[in-house]
Tab-separated table of C-alpha atoms and ligand atoms in Angstrom:
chain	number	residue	atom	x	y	z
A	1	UNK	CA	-18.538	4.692	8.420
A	2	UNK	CA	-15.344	3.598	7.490
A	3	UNK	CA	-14.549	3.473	2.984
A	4	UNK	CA	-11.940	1.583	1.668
A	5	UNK	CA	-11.574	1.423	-2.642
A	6	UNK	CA	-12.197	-2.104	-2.671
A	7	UNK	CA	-14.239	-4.583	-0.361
A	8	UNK	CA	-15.383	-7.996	-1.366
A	9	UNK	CA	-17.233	-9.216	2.068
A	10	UNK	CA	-21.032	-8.229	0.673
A	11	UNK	CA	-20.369	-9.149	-3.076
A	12	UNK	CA	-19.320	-13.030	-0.965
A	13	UNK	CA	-22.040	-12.713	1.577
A	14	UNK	CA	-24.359	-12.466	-1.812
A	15	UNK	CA	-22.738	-15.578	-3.491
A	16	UNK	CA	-21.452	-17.692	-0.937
A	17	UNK	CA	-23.912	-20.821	-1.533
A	18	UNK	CA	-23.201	-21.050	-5.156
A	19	UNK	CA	-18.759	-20.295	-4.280
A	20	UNK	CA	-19.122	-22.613	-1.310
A	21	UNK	CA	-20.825	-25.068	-3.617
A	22	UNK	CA	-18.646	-24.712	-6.315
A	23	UNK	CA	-15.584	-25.788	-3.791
A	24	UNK	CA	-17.243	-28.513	-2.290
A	25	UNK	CA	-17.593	-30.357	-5.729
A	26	UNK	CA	-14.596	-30.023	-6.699
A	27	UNK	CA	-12.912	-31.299	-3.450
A	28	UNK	CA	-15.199	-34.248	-3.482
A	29	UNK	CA	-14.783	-34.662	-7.735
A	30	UNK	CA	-10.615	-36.594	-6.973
A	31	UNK	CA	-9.545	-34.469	-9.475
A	32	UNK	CA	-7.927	-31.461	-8.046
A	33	UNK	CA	-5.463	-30.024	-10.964
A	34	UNK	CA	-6.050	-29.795	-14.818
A	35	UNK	CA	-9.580	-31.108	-14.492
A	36	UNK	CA	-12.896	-30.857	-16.099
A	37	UNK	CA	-13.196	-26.986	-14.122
A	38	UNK	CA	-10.233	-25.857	-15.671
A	39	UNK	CA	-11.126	-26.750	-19.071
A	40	UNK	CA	-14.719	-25.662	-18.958
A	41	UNK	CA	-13.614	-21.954	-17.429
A	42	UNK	CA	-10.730	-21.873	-20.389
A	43	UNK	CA	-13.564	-22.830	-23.143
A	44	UNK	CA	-16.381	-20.650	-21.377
A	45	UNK	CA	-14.014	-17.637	-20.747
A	46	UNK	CA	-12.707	-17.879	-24.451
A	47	UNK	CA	-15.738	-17.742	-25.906
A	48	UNK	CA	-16.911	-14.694	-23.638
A	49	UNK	CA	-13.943	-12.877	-25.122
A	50	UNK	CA	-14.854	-13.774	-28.679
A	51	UNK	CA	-11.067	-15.906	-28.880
A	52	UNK	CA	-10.889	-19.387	-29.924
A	53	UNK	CA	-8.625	-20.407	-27.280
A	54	UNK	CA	-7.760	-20.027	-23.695
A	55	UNK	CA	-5.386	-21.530	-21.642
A	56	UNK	CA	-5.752	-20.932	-17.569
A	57	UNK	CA	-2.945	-19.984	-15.895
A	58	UNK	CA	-1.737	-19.591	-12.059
A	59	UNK	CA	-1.626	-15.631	-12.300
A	60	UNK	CA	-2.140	-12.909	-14.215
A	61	UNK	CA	1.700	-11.854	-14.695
A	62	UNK	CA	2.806	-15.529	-15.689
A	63	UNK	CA	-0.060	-15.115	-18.321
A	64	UNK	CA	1.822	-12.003	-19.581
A	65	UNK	CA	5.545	-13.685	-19.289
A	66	UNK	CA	3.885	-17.433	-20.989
A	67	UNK	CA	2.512	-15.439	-23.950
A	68	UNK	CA	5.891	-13.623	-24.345
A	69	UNK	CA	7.524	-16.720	-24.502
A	70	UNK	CA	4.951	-18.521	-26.683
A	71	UNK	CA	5.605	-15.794	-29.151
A	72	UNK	CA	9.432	-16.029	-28.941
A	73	UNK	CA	10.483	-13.431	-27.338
A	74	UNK	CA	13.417	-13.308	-25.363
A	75	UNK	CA	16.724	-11.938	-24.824
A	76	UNK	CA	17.811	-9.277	-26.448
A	77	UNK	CA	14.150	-8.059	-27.619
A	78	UNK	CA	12.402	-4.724	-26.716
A	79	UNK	CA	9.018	-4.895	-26.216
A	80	UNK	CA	6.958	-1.086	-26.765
A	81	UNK	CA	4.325	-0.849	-24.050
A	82	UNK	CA	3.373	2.121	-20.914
A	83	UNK	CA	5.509	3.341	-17.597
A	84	UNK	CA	1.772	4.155	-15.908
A	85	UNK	CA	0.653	0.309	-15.187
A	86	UNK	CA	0.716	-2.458	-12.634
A	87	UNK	CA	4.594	-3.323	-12.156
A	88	UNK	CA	3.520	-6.966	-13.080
A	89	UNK	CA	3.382	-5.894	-16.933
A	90	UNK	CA	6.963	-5.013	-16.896
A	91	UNK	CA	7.657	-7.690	-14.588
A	92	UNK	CA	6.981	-9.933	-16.875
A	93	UNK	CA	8.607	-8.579	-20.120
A	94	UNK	CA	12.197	-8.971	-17.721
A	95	UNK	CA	11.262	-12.143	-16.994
A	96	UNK	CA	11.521	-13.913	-20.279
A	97	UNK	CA	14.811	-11.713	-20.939
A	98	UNK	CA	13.338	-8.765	-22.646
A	99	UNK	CA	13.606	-4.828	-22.201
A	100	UNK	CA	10.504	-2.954	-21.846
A	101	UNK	CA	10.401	0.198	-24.213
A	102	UNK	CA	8.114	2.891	-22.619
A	103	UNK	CA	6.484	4.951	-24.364
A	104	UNK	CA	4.311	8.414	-23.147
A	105	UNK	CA	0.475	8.009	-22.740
A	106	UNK	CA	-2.665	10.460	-23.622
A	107	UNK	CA	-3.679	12.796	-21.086
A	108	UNK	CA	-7.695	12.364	-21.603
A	109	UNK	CA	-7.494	8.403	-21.076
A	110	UNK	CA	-4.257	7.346	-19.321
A	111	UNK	CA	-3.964	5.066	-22.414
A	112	UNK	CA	-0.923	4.605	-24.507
A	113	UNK	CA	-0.498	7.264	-26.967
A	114	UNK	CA	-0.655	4.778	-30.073
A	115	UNK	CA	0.786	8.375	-32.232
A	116	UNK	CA	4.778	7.732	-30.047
A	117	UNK	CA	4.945	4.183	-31.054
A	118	UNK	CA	6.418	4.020	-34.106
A	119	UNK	CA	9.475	6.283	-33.221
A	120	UNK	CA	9.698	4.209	-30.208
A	121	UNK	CA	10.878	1.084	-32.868
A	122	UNK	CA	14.066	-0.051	-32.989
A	123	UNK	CA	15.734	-3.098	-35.109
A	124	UNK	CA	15.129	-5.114	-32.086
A	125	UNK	CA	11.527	-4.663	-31.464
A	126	UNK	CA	9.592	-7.782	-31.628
A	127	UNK	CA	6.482	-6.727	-29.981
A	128	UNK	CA	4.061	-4.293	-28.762
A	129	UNK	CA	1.961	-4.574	-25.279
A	130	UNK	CA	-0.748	-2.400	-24.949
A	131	UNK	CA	-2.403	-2.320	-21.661
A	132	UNK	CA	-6.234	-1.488	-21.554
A	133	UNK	CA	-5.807	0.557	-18.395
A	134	UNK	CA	-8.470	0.831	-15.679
A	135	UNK	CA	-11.403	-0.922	-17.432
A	136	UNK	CA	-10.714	0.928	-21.549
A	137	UNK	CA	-8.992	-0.634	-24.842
A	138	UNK	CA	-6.257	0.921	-26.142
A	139	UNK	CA	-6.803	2.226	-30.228
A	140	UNK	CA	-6.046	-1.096	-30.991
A	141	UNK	CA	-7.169	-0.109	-34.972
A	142	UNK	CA	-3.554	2.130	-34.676
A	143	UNK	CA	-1.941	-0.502	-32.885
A	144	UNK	CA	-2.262	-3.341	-35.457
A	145	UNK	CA	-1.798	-1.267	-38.250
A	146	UNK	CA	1.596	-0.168	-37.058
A	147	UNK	CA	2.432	-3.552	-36.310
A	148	UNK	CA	1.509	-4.871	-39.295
A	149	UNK	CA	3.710	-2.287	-40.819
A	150	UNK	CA	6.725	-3.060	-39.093
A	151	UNK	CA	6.428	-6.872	-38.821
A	152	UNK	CA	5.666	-6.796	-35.185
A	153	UNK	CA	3.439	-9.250	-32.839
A	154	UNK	CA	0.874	-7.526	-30.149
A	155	UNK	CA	0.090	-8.720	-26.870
A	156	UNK	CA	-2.802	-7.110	-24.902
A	157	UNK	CA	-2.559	-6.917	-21.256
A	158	UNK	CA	-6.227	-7.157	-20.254
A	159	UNK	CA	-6.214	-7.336	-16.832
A	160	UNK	CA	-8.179	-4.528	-16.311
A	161	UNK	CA	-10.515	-4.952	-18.643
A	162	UNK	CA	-12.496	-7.757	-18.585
A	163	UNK	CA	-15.573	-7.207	-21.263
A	164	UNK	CA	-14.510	-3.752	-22.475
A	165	UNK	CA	-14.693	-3.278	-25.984
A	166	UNK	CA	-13.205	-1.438	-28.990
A	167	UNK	CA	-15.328	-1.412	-31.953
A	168	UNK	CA	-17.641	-3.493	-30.383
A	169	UNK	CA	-15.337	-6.318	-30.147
A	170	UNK	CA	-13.614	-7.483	-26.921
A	171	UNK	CA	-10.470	-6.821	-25.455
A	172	UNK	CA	-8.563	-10.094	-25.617
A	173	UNK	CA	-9.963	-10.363	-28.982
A	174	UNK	CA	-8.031	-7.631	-30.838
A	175	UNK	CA	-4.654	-9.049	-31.426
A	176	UNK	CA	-2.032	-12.031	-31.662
A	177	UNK	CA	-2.279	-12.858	-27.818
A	178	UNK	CA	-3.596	-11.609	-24.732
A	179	UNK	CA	-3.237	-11.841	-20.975
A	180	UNK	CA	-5.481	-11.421	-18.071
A	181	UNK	CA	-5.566	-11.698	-14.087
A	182	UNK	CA	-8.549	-12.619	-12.324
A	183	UNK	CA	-7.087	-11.465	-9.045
A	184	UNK	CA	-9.734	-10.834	-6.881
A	185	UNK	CA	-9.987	-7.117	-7.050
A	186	UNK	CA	-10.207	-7.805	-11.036
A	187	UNK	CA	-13.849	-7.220	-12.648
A	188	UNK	CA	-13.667	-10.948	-12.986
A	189	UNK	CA	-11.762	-12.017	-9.807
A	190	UNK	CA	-11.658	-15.284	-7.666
A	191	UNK	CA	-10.836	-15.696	-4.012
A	192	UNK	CA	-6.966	-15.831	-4.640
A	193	UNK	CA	-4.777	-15.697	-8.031
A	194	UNK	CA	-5.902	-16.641	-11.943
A	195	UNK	CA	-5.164	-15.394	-14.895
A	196	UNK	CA	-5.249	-16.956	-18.800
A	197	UNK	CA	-3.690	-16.463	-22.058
A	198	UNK	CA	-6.234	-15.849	-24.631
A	199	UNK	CA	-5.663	-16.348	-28.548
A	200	UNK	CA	-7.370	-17.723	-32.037
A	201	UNK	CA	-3.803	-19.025	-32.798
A	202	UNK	CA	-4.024	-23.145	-32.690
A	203	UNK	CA	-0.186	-23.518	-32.666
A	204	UNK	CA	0.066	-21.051	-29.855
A	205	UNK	CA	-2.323	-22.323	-27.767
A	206	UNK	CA	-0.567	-25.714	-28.240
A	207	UNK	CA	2.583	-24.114	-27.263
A	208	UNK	CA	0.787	-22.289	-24.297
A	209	UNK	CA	-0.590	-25.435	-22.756
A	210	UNK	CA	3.034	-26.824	-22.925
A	211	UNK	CA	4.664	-24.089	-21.362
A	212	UNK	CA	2.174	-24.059	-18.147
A	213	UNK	CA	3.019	-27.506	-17.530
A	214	UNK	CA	7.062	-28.000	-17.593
A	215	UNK	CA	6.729	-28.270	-21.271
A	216	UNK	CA	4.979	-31.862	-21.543
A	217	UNK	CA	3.118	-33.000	-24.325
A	218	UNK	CA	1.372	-36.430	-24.079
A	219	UNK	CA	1.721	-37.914	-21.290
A	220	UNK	CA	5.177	-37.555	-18.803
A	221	UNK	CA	7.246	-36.713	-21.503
A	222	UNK	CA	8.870	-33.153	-21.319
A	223	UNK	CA	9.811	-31.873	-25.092
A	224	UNK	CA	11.012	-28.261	-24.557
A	225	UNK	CA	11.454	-26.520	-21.489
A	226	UNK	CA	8.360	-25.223	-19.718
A	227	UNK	CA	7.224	-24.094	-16.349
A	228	UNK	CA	4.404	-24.592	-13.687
A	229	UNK	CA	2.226	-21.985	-14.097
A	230	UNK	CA	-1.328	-23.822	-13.645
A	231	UNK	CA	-4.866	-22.794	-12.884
A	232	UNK	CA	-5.894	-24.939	-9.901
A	233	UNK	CA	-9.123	-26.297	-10.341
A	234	UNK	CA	-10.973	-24.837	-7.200
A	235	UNK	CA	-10.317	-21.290	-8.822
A	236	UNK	CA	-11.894	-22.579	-12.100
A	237	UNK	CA	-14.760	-23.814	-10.252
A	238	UNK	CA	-15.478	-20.264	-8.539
A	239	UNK	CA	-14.730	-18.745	-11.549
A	240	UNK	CA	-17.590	-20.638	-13.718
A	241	UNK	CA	-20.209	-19.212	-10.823
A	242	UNK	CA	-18.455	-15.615	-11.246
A	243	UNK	CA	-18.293	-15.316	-14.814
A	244	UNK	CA	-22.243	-16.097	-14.810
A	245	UNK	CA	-22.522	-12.802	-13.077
A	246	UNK	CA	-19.918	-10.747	-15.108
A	247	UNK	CA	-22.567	-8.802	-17.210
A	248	UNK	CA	-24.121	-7.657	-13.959
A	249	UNK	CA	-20.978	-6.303	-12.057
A	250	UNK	CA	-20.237	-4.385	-15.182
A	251	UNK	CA	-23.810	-2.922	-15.495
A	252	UNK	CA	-23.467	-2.151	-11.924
A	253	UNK	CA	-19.705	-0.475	-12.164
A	254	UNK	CA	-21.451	1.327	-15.327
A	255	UNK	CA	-23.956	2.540	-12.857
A	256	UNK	CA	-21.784	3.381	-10.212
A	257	UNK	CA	-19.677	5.879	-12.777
A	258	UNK	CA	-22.166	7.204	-14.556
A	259	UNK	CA	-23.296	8.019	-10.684
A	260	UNK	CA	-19.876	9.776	-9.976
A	261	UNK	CA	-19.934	11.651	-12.862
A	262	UNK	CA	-23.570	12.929	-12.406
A	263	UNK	CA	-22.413	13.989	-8.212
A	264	UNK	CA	-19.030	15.301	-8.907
A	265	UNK	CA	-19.952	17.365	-12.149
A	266	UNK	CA	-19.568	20.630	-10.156
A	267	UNK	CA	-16.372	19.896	-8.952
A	268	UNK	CA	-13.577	20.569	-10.702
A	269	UNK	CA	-12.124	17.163	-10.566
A	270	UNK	CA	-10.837	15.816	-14.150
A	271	UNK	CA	-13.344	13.026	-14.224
A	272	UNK	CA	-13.194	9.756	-16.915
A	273	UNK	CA	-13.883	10.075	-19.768
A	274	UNK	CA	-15.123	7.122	-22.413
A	275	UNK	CA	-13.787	7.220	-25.406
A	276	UNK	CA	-15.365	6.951	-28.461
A	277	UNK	CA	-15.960	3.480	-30.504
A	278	UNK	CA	-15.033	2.022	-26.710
A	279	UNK	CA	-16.994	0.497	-23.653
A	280	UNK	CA	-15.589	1.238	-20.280
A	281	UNK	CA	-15.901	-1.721	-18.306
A	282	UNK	CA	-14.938	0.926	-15.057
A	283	UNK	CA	-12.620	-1.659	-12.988
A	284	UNK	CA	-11.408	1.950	-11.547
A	285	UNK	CA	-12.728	4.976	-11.437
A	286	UNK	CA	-9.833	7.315	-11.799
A	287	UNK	CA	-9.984	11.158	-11.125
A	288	UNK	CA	-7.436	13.931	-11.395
A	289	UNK	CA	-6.798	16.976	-9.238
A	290	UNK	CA	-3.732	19.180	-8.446
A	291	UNK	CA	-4.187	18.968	-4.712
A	292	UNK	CA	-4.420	14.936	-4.811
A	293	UNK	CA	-2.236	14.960	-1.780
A	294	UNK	CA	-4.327	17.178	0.281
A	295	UNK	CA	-7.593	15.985	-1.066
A	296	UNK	CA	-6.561	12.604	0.229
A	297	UNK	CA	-5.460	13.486	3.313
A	298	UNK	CA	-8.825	14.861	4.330
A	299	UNK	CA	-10.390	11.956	3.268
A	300	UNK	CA	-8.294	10.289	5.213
A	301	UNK	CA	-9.189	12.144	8.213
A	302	UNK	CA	-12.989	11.614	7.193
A	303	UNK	CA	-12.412	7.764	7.569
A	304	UNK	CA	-12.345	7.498	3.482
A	305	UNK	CA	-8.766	5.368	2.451
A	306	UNK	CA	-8.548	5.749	-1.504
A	307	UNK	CA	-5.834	4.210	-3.532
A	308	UNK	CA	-3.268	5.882	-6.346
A	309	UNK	CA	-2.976	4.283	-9.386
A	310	UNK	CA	-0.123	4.077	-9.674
A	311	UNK	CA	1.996	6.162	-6.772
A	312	UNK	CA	5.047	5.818	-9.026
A	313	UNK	CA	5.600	4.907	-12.802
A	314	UNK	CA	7.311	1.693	-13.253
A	315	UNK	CA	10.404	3.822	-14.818
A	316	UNK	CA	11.420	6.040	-11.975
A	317	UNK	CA	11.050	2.659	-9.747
A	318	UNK	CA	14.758	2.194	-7.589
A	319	UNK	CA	14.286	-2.078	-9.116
A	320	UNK	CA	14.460	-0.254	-12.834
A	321	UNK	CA	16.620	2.119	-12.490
A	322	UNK	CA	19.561	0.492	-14.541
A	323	UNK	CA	16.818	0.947	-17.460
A	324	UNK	CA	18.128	4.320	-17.597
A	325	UNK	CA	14.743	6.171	-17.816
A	326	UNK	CA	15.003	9.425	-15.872
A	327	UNK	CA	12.173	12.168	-14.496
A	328	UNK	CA	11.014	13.869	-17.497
A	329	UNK	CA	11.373	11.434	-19.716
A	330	UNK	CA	7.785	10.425	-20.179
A	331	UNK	CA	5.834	13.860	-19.154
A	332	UNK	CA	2.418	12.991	-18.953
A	333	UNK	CA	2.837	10.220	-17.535
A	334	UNK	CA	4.597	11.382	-14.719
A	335	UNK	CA	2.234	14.639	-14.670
A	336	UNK	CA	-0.952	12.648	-14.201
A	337	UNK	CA	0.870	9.448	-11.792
A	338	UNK	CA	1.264	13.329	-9.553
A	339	UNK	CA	-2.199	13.971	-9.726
A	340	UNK	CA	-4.923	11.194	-9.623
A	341	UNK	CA	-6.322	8.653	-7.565
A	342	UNK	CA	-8.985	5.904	-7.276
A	343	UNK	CA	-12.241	6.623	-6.165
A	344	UNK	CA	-14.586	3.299	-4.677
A	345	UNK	CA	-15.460	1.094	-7.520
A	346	UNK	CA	-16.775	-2.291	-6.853
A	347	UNK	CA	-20.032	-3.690	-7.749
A	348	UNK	CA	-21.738	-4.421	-4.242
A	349	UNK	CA	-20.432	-0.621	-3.129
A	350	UNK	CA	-23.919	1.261	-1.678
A	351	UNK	CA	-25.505	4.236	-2.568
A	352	UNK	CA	-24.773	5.430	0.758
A	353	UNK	CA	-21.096	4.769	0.780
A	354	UNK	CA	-21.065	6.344	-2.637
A	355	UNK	CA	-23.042	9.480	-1.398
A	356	UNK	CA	-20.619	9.863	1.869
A	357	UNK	CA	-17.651	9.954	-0.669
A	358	UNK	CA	-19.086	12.520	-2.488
A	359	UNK	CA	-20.121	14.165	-0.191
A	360	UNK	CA	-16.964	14.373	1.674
A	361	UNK	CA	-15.418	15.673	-1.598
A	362	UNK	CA	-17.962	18.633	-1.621
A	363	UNK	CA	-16.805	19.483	1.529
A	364	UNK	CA	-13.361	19.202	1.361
A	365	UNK	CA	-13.518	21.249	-2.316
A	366	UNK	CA	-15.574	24.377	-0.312
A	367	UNK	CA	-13.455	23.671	2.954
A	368	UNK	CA	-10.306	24.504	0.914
A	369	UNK	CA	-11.514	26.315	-2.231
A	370	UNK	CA	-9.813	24.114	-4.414
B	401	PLP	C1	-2.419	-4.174	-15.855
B	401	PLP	C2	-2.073	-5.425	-15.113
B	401	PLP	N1	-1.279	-6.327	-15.694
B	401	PLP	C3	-0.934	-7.468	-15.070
B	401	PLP	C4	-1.394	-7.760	-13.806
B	401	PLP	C5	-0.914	-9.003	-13.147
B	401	PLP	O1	-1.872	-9.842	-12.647
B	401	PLP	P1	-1.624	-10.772	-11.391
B	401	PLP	O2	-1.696	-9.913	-10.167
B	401	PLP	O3	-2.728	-11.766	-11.473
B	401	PLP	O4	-0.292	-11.414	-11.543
B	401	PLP	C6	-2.258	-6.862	-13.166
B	401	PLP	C7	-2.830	-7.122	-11.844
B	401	PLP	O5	-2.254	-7.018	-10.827
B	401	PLP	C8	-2.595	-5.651	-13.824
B	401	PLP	O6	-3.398	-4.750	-13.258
């Protein structure tokens, strides 16, 4: 049996009528862009996510660099947010002509340790990004308060995290703006690239549906300078069926942790851990160990291919070097990016694929003594 960390094929072969279906309207509806799909998934999506407002975009790092720019924020600003997250995040901050401040994270949660933020401010802070890593919000109660505080905007990077919740509300829901992705290894994904902007602010969301679409307003009529960052409507359409089913993959990724946990207890792999006054929506399942390498090697050789995330933080990357963060800089995250990888999580993954990983653990844990 070959294992890979992600695999859509039997979550498809489960949904193809209603995804083929979905397609076949829309390529028979004549309306192919900015359609009746596009505005139903922004409305439905919104609404899921307890937000007023969403406005479908082409990806999920656009989503991040629109609602940067929606808020204002440009050259010369430093935005606080984590080294230990998809390169897209800080992607995007360079994009509209800001420089990403990174601050450490906690060691339990791989989340940003809200208690280094507020020495992390500078006169030129405008805003802070939190990123609900791996499926968990961020303290998001901190994170307002110290942006209130300080006069500063938040912008949650959700991409992860689709239907996690702090304080029983949802992420997306818990500041100014937020960003998502529904990539397709996302909890939420299509068959190609998504993403939305997400926000109870009317003016924003006016502003957001300008900048997706080269800055028009009414008609052909450009007044300030946008971009083409667009949600097709064929990924609405598959979207609509998918978000039907989003309470059930997270049930099942519940399952499937709650699984883990339960098999690997008598290891001594650091296992997740939810926090309190949080959900875990589980889009990974990240563990820790001191022999990663090893471990993963013999996996390897067991026909088991697991991913790291991430292999490297984003500020000992060679493209962000001239940032001028160097190794030791942000400890734990470096200490953990050395030590943990992904273990299968998807919501069509078998008990029997999820037995012969653990299984293969066991053995490699005795085989080794580690
Ligand atoms: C945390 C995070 N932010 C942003 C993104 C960017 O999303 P996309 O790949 O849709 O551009 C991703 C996904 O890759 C992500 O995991």
């Amino acid at each position: 049996m070959t294992i890979k960390g992600w695999e859509y094929k039997l979550e498809y072969e489960n949904e193809r009528e209603e995804i083929h279906s979905a397609i076949e309207e829309v390529l028979n509806s004549g309306q192919l862009i900015l359609g009746e799909k596009v505005k139903q998934f922004e409305s439905d999506y919104a609404k899921y996510c307890e937000v007023g407002f969403g406005v479908g975009v082409d990806n999920g790092t656009n989503a991040i660099f629109l609602a940067l720019k929606a808020l204002g924020i440009g050259n010369g600003d430093e935005v606080i947010t984590v080294a230990n997250t998809a390169v897209p995040t800080i992607s995007a901050i360079i994009s509209c002509g800001a420089k990403p401040v990174f601050v450490d994270i906690e060691e339990s949660s791989f989340l940003m340790d809200v208690a280094k933020v507020e020495s992390a401010i500078t006169s030129k802070t405008r805003c802070i990004l939190p990123v609900h890593l791996f499926g968990q919000c961020v303290d998001m109660e901190q994170v307002n308060l110290i942006a209130k505080k300080h006069n500063l905007k938040v912008l949650e990077d959700c991409a992860q995290s689709h239907g996690a919740t702090f304080n029983d509300q949802k992420a997306g829901s818990l500041s100014d703006i937020a960003a998502t992705s529904f990539y397709p290894t996302k909890i939420l994904g299509t068959y190609g690239d998504a993403g939305m902007v997400l926000t109870n602010n009317e003016d924003l969301y006016n502003k957001l549906l300008r900048l997706r679409f080269y800055g028009m307003e009414g008609g052909y009529n450009t007044i300030e300078h946008g971009y083409n960052c667009r949600l097709d409507e064929i990924h609405a359409a598959i979207l609509l069926k998918k978000l039907n089913h989003i309470s059930d993959y997270i049930s099942k990724r519940r399952h499937i942790a709650e699984q883990y946990k339960d098999l690997l207890s008598d290891t001594n792999l650091v296992l997740p851990v939810e926090m309190p006054f949080r959900k875990h929506s589980y889009y990974l399942f990240v563990v820790r160990h001191p022999k990663r390498d090893l471990i993963l090697e013999e996996l390897k050789k067991r026909d088991i291919f697991l991913n790291i995330h991430y292999p490297s933080p984003v500020h000992l990357m060679d493209g962000y070097k001239y940032l001028n963060y160097k190794n030791g800089d942000l400890p734990l995250t470096e200490k953990t990016g050395k030590e943990l990888f992904s273990l299968p999580m998807y919501p069509s993954m078998t008990e029997e694929k999820q037995l012969y990983v653990t299984d293969a653990i066991h053995e490699i844990m005795k085989k080794f003594q580690l």
